[in-house]
Each structure stands twice: as structure tokens, then as C-alpha cells.
Coordinates of C-alpha atoms in Angstrom, one line a residue:
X11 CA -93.2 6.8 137.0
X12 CA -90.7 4.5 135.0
X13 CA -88.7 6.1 132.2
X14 CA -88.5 3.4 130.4
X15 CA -90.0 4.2 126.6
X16 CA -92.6 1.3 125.9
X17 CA -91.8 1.2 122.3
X18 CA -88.0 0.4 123.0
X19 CA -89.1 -3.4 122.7
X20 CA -89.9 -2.3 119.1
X21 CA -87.0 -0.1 117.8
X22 CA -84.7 -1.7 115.3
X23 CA -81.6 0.8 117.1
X24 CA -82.2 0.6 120.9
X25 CA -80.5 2.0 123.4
X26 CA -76.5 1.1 124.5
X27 CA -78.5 0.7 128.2
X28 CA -81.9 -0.7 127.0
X29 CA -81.7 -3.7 125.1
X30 CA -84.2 -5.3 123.2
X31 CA -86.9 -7.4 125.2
X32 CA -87.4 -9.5 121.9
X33 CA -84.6 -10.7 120.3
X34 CA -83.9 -10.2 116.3
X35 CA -83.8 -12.9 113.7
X36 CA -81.2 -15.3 113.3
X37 CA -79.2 -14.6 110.0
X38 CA -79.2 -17.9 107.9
X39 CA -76.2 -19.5 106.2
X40 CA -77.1 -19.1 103.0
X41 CA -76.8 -15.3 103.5
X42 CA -73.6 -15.6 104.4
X43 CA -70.0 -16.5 102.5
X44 CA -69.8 -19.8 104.9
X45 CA -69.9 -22.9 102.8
X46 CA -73.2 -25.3 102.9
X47 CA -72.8 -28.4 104.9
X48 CA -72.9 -31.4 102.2
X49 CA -76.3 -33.8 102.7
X50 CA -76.2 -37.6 103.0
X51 CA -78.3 -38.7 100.5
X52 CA -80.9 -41.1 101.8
X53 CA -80.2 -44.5 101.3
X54 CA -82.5 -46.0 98.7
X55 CA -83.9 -49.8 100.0
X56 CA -83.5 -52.7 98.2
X57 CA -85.2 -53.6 95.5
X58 CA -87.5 -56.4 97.0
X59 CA -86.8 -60.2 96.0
X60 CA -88.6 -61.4 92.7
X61 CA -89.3 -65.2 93.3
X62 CA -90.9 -67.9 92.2
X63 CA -94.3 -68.9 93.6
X64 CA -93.2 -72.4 94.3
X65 CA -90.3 -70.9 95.9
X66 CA -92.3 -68.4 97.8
X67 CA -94.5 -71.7 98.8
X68 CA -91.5 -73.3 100.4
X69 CA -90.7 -70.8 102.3
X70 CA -93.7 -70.3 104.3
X71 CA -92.5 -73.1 106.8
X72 CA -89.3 -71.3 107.4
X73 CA -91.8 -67.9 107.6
X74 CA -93.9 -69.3 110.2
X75 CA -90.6 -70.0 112.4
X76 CA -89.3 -67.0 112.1
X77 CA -86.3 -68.4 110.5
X78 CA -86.3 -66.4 106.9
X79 CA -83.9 -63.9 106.4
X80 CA -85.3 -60.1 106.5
X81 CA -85.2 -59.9 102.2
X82 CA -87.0 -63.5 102.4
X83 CA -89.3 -62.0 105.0
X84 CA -90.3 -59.1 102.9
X85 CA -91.1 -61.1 99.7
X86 CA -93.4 -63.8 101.3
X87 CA -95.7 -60.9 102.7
X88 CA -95.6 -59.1 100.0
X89 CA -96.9 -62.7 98.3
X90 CA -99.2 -63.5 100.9
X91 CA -101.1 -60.3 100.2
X92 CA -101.8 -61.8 96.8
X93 CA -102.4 -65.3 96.7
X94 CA -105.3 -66.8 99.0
X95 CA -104.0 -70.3 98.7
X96 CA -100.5 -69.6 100.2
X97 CA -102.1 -66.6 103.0
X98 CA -104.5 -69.6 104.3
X99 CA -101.6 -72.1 104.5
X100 CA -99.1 -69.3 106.0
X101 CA -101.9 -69.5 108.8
X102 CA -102.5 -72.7 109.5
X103 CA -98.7 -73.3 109.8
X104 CA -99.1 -70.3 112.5
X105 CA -101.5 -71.8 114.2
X106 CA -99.5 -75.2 114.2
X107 CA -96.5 -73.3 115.3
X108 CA -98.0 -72.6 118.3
X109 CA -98.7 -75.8 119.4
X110 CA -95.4 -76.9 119.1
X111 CA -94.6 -74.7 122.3
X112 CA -97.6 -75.7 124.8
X113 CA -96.6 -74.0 128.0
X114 CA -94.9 -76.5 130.6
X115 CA -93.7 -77.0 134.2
X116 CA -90.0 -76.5 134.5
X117 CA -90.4 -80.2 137.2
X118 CA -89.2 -82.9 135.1
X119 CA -91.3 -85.4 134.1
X120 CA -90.9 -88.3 136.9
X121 CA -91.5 -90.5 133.9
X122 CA -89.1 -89.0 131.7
X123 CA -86.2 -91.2 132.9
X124 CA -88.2 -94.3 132.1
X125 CA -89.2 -93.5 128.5
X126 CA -85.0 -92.5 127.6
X127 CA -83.9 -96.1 129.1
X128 CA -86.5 -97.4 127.3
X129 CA -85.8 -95.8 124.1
X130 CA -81.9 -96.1 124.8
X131 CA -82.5 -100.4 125.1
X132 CA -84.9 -100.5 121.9
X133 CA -82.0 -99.9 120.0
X134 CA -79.3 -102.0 121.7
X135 CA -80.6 -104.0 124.1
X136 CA -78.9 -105.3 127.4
X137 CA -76.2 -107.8 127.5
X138 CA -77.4 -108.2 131.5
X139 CA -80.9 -107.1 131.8
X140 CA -82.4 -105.9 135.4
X141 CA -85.6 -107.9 136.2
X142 CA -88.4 -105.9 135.6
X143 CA -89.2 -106.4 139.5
X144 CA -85.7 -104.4 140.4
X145 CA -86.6 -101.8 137.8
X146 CA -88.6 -100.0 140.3
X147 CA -86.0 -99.6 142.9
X148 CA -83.1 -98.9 140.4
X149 CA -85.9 -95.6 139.5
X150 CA -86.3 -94.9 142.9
X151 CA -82.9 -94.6 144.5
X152 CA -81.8 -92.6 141.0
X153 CA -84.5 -90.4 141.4
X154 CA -83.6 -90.3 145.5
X155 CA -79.9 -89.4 144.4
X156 CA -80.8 -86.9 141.7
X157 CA -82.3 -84.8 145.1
X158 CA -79.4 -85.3 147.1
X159 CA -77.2 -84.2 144.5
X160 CA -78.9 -80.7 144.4
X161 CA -79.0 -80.3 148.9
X162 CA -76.4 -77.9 150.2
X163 CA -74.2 -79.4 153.3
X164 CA -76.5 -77.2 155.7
X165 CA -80.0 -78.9 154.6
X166 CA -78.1 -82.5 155.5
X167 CA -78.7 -81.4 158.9
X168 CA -82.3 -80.5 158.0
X169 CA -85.1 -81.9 160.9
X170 CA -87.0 -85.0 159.2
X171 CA -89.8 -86.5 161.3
X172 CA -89.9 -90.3 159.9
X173 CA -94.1 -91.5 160.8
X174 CA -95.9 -94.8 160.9
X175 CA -98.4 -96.5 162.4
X176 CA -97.8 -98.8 165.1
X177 CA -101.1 -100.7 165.3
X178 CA -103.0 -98.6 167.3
X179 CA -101.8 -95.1 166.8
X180 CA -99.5 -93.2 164.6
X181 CA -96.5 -92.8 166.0
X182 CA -93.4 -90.9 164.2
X183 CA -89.7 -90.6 165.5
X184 CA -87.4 -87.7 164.8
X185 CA -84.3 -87.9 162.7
X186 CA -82.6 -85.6 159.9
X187 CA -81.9 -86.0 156.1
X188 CA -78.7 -87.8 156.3
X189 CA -80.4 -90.0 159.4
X190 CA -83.5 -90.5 157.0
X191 CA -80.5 -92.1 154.3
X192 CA -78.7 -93.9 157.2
X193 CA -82.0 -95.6 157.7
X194 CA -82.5 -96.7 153.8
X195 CA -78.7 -97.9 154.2
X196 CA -79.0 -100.2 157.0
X197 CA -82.8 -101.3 155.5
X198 CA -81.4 -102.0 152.4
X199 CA -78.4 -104.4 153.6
X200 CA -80.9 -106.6 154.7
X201 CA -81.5 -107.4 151.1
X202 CA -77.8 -107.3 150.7
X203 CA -76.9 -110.2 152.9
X204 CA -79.4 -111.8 150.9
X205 CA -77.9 -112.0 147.7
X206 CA -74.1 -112.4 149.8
X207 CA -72.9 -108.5 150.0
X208 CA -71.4 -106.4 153.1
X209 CA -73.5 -105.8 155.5
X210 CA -73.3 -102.2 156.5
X211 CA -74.2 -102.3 160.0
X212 CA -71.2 -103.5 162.3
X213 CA -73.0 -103.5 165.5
X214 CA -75.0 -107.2 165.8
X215 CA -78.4 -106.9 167.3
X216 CA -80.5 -109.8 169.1
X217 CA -83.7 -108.9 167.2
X218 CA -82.5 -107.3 163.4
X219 CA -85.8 -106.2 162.6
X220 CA -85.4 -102.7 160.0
X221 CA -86.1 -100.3 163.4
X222 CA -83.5 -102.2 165.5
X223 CA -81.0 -102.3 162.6
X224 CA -81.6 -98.1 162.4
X225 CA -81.2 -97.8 166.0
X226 CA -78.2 -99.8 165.8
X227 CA -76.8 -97.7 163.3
X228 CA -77.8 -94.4 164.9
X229 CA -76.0 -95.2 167.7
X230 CA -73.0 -96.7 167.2
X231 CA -71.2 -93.6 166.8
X232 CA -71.8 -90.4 169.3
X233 CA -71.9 -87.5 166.0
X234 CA -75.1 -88.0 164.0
X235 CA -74.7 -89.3 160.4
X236 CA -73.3 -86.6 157.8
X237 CA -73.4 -86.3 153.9
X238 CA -70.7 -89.0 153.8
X239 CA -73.5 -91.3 154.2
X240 CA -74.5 -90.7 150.9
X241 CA -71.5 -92.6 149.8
X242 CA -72.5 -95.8 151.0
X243 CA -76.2 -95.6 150.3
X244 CA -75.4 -94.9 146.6
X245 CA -72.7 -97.9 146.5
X246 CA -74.9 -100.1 148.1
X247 CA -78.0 -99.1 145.5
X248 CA -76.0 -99.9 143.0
X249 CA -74.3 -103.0 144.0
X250 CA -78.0 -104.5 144.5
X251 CA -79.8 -103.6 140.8
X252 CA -76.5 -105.0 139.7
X253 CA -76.0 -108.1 141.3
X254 CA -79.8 -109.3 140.8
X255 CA -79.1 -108.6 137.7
X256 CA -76.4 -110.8 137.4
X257 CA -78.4 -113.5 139.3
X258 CA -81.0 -113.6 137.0
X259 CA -84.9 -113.7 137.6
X260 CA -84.7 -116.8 139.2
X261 CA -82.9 -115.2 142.0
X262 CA -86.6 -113.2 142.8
X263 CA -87.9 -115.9 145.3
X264 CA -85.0 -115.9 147.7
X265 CA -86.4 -115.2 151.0
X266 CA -85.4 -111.8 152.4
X267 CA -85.7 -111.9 156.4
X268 CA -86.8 -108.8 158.4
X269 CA -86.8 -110.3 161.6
X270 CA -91.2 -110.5 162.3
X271 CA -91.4 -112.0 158.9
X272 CA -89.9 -112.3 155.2
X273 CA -90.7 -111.4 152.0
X274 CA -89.6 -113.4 148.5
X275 CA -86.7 -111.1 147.3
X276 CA -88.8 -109.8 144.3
X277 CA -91.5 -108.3 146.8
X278 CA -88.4 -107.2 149.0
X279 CA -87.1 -105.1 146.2
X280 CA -90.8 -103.7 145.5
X281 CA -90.9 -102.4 149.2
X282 CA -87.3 -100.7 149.5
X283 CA -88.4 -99.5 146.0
X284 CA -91.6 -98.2 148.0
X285 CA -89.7 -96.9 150.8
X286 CA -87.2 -95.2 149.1
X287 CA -89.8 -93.3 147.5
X288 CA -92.0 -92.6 150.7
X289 CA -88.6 -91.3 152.4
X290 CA -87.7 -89.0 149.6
X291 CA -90.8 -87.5 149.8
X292 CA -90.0 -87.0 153.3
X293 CA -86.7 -85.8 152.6
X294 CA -88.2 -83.3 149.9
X295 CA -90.6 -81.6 152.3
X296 CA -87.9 -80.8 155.0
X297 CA -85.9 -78.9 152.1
X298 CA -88.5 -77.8 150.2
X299 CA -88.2 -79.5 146.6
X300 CA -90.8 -80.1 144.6
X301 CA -91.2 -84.4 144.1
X302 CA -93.3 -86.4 142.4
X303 CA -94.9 -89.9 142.6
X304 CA -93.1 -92.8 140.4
X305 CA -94.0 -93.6 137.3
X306 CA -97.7 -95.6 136.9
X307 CA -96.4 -98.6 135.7
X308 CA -94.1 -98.9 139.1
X309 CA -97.2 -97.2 141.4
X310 CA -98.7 -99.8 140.1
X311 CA -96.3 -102.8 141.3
X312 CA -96.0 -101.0 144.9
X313 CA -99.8 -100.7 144.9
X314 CA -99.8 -104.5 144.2
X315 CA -97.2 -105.8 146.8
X316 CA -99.9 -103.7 149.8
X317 CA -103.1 -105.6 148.6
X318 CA -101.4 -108.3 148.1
X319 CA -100.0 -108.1 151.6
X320 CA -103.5 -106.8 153.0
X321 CA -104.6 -110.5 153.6
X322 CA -101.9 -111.2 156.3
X323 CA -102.1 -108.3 157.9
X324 CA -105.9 -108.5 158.3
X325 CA -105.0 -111.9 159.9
X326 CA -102.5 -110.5 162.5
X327 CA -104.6 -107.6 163.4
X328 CA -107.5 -110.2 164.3
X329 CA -105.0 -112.4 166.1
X330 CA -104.2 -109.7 168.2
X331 CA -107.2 -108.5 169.0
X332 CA -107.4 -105.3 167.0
X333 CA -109.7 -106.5 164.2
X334 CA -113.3 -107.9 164.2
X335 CA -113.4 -111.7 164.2
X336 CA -116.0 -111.6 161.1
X337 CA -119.4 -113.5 160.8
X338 CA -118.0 -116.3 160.8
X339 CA -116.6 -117.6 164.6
X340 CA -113.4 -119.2 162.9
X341 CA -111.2 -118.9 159.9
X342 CA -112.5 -120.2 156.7
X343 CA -110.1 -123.5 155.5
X344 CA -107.1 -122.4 153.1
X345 CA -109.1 -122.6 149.3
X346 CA -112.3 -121.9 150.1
X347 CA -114.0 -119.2 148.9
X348 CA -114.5 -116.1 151.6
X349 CA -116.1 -112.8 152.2
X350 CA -114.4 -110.3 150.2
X351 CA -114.0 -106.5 149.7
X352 CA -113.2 -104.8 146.4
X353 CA -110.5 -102.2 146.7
X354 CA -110.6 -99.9 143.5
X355 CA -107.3 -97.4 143.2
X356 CA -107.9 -94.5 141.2
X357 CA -105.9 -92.3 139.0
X358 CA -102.3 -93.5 138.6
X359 CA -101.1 -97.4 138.6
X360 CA -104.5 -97.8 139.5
X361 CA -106.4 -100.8 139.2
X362 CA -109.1 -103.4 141.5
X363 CA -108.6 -106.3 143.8
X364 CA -110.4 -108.6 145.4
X365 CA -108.9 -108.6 149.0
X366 CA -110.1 -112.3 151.5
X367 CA -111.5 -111.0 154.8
X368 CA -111.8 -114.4 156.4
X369 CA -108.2 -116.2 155.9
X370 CA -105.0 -115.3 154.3
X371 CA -105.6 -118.8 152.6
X372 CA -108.8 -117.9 151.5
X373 CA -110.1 -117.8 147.8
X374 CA -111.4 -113.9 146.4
X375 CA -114.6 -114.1 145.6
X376 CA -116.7 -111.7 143.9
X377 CA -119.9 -113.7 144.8
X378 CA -119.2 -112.7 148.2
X379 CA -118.2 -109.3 147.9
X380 CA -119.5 -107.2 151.1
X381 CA -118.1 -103.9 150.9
X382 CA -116.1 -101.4 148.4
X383 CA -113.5 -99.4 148.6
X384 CA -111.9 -96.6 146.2
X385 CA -109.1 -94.8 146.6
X386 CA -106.6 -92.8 145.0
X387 CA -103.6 -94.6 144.1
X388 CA -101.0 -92.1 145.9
X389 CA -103.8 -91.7 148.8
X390 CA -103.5 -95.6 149.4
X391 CA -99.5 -95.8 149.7
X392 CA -100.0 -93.1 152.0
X393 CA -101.9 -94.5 154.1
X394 CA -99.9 -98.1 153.6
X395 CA -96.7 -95.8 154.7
X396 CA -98.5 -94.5 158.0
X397 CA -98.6 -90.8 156.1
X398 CA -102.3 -90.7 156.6
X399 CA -104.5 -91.9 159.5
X400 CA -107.1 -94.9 158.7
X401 CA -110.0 -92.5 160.0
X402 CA -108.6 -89.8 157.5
X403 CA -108.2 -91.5 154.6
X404 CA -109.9 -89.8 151.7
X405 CA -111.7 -93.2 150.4
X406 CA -115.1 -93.8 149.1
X407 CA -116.8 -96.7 150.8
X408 CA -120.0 -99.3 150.2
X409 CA -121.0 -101.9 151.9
X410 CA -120.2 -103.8 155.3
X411 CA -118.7 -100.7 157.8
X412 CA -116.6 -103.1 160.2
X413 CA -114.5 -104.6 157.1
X414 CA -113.9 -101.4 155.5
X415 CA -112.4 -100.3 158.7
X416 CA -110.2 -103.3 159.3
X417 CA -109.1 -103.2 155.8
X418 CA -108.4 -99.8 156.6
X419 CA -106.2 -100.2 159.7
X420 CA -104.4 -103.0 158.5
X421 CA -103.4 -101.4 154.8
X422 CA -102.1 -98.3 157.7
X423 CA -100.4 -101.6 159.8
X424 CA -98.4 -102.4 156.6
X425 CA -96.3 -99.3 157.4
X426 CA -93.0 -99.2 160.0
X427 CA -90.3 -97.2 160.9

């Protein structure tokens, strides 16, 4: 048995050798000679701000920011609990407020380049101005640059696999990102022996068509092409807008060789526009960065130059054999109207043309129209740039089968290395 008392816990005197299980009651201050501590007093608040109701009014813009000061803040409320008038203004500046900060893409507009020039020549326009044919290009390669600018030296080396269609087939040919700019470089000085520039390619070749001038290039040195390439491309880019520029708009019917055939230097400048684009793209998906189409307005001119362009190339594919030779057993005279197919492009630069089945030389006519097509305006340039296969091409389609497909092929025929 424990001989411990129970009532220990209890007794105001325990034991030296049992202390308390409870322990006693502090002993406050005030019972002792220790002096009080002294109190902060509580600050007393401001006494709120007593203004004017037309004052009060004016500052429900600045309220609605956020952008009144903590007193100003405090007397508005205050107000707005009051007067109806100002509380149903307060919210419709609120709700106004919000719609000044719609939520965005952090991508730059592609377009957004376009509207500044604009708005920059409005004011002061150009001694020199670029034709609007060159404008296009001038985007392009800026927008081309403006990705190459942000590439580290590793993704220069990045595998690029450049695709067209041959004819037949598609066919594609590997390369890299600073081979992909080598190509544009040598491309490009075609236009620049044009209008009397260097040519960038040293090596001569027997046929300088824009595949053998690449190959060329590629291989007149045994290390592939580096970032230093980037140099000359971006020289050469800018040597061209500026010179046409300088020539004048005259200057657009030049003839621009590319070995197989030619093109009027305004068209010339549409395609490297068009290419430069189409390669960027390529260039973008080998590093990953996010890239958009051009502008409509220049969509549109590139969308142009291909139907525009359809007519011959309808005419080579028959003479080689590749296209049907139409109801009729011979080519319809130069002027006279022909069968015809409607090609309608769809969302951006879009637009309708009447494309000749019968004869380059032949008249559109809408009298004769056997077959429609729609597409999507970036759908068609990739199928003009060999980027989609004629049978996959999203298109909607009407009419005649067999010239739908040979429109088809030869918009993918339009395309090269």
C-alpha cells in the first residue's frame, strides 16, 4: 500500500518531500512593489476625407484602376454607399476595366510588324519607298531573322528535312538549319544577279537551276554551313528590298531566270517571299518555336502568284504525260474561252479564281466552269510547297473529278527543292 496521503494534492503546506501535484496561483504585478509597464495607446485612424461630390465623381475612374490613394479609397466607398448615380457608374467603369485586359497569347502578332511600319510611314512617309510587291519578302526574311536571332549555336546544327514534290511523288532531302539558310542564300542571288549584285555562289554550274545552285553550294566546302551563314543571308536580304527600291517599280518586270523557266522580277520576289516563309516554318519545327503564317494581305499575294501559275503548270504536266488531255483532243487557241475550275481559298488572304484547264492562253470562263474547289488559304501554300500530298489535301470538291485532280497535282508540281 502507497503512503502517499491523497489529500497532499490539496494542502496549502505540503511536505519538504511531497510537492504539490497542482501548482498554486501566480501572484500578479499589481500585488507587488514592481512598477506597471506603460500602455501604447491605440492609434486613433484618420479622420476620413470630406469631399465634394463632383470631386468624389472624378475620382471613380482613378477608383476603378486601382490608382487612388488609400484616404481617396476610403472616401469614394464610403460615397458609393450613398449615392446610386455614382455606385452604378463605379460599375460600369469596373466592368469596362476589365475589358481593357482581355487575356492574350504571349506569340506576337505576325501582323503586328506591319501595322507599326504602317503607322511609323503615315506620319513621315518614305523618301525611297519599297514596292508594295517587295514588301512581302522584306516581312518575310525580318520575320525569318527575328527566329534566328533567338537559336542557340547547338540548334544551327538542328536536322531539317527540306520536302517537295517532284511530279510524281514527294520526295524530301535532308539538310540542317544553317543548310536550310544556305539554300535561301544561294536561291535568292538569283534574284541578285538580276538587279547586278554579287553572286554568292563561286562554284559555276552547267545547269543553275535553285537545286543545282544548293548543291553547288553545299558542296564546295567539305564542313557543313555554320551560323556564319547567317551573315550573308541577312546582307544579301537587305541589299535586295533596298536596291528594288532604289530601282523603282518599273524595275518589277525584269526577267529573273531559274534555269527551267523565269519569272518577271515582281513574281520572283513574291516566291522567295513564299519560300522564305515555307522554310522558316521548316526551320521552326526542327527547334521547336512557335511560327505563324504572314500577314493576309501578303498570304494573299503568295496565294495569287500559285493560281496564277497553275495554268502553266497544268500545261507541263499534260505535256508530259502526267495530266489528262481534257475533252477536247487539242489545246484551245490563245483567247478563247475554255473549261474552267473555280478555286475558292478560305480563311486568311483568301479569295476565288477562275483557273483555264484547256491552255495557258486560254480565257477564264465562268460559263464553263466544270468543277470547284475550296481550300484553306494556308492548306493551299502547303500543298503548292510539297508540305501536303495532292491525295491529302483537305479541299472540298464539285464537279468534274479528273480536273480537280490535275489541278491538284500541278498546284503540288509548283513546289521544288
Amino acid at each position: 500500500m502507497s503512503n502517499t496521503n491523497p489529500f497532499d494534492e490539496y494542502d496549502d503546506n505540503p511536505a519538504p518531500h511531497n510537492p504539490p501535484r497542482i501548482p498554486v496561483p501566480r501572484t500578479s504585478l499589481e500585488d507587488t512593489d514592481l512598477p506597471l509597464p506603460t500602455l501604447t495607446p491605440i492609434p486613433t485612424p484618420a479622420p476620413p476625407l470630406l469631399l465634394e461630390h463632383r470631386v468624389l465623381k472624378a475620382l471613380l475612374g482613378a477608383w476603378a484602376l486601382a490608382a487612388c490613394s488609400p484616404e481617396e479609397t476610403a472616401a469614394v466607398e464610403e460615397h458609393l454607399g450613398d449615392c446610386g448615380a455614382c455606385a452604378d457608374e463605379a460599375l460600369r467603369l469596373r466592368e469596362a476595366v476589365g475589358l481593357l485586359h482581355p487575356p492574350e497569347t504571349l506569340d506576337l502578332d505576325p501582323a503586328l510588324r506591319t501595322r507599326v511600319l504602317q503607322a511609323c510611314l503615315t506620319r513621315r512617309p518614305p523618301r525611297i519607298p519599297v514596292p508594295s510587291w517587295a514588301t512581302p519578302y522584306d516581312a518575310e526574311t525580318a520575320r525569318l531573322d527575328a527566329l534566328l536571332q533567338d537559336i542557340g549555336d547547338a540548334e544551327w546544327h538542328a536536322p531539317v528535312r527540306l520536302r517537295w514534290f517532284d511530279g510524281k511523288e514527294p520526295t524530301s532531302r535532308r539538310t540542317t538549319v544553317a543548310g536550310v539558310i544556305a539554300h535561301l542564300l544561294t536561291v535568292d542571288g538569283l534574284v541578285a544577279v538580276t538587279l547586278g549584285l554579287e553572286d554568292p555562289l563561286e562554284t559555276r554550274t552547267d545547269t543553275p537551276t535553285p537545286a543545282a545552285r544548293t548543291e553547288a553550294f553545299w558542296g564546295a566546302t567539305s564542313y557543313p554551313p555554320t551560323r556564319s551563314v547567317r551573315g550573308p543571308w541577312r546582307e544579301q536580304s537587305h541589299n535586295l528590298v533596298r536596291t528594288v527600291a532604289f530601282a523603282g517599280g518599273g524595275s518589277g518586270r525584269l526577267p529573273v531566270p531559274y534555269g527551267d523557266f523565269e519569272l518577271p522580277l515582281r513574281d520572283s520576289m513574291l516566291d522567295r517571299a513564299f519560300e522564305t516563309w515555307v522554310h522558316a516554318g521548316d526551320i521552326a519545327d526542327a527547334v521547336d518555336y512557335p511560327y505563324e503564317p504572314p500577314s493576309p494581305r501578303h498570304l494573299h499575294a503568295m496565294i495569287d502568284l500559285g493560281a496564277r501559275m497553275l495554268p502553266s503548270a497544268l500545261a507541263a504536266r499534260r505535256q508530259a504525260g502526267l495530266a489528262a488531255p481534257g475533252e477536247t483532243p487539242h489545246l484551245v487557241p490563245a483567247g478563247t474561252p475554255g473549261r474552267s475550275l473555280r478555286l475558292e481559298i478560305e480563311g486568311l488572304g483568301g479569295g476565288e479564281w477562275l483557273i483555264p484547264l484547256d491552255s495557258p492562253g486560254a480565257l477564264a470562263s465562268a460559263d464553263r466552269e466544270v468543277a470547284h474547289v475550296a481550300l484553306d488559304g494556308v492548306e493551299f501554300c502547303q500543298l503548292a510547297a510539297g508540305h501536303v500530298s495532292p491525295e491529302e489535301a483537305a479541299a472540298g470538291q464539285s464537279g468534274d473529278r479528273e480536273a480537280i485532280r490535275d489541278v491538284l497535282f500541278a498546284a503540288a508540281s509548283l513546289s521544288r527543292m
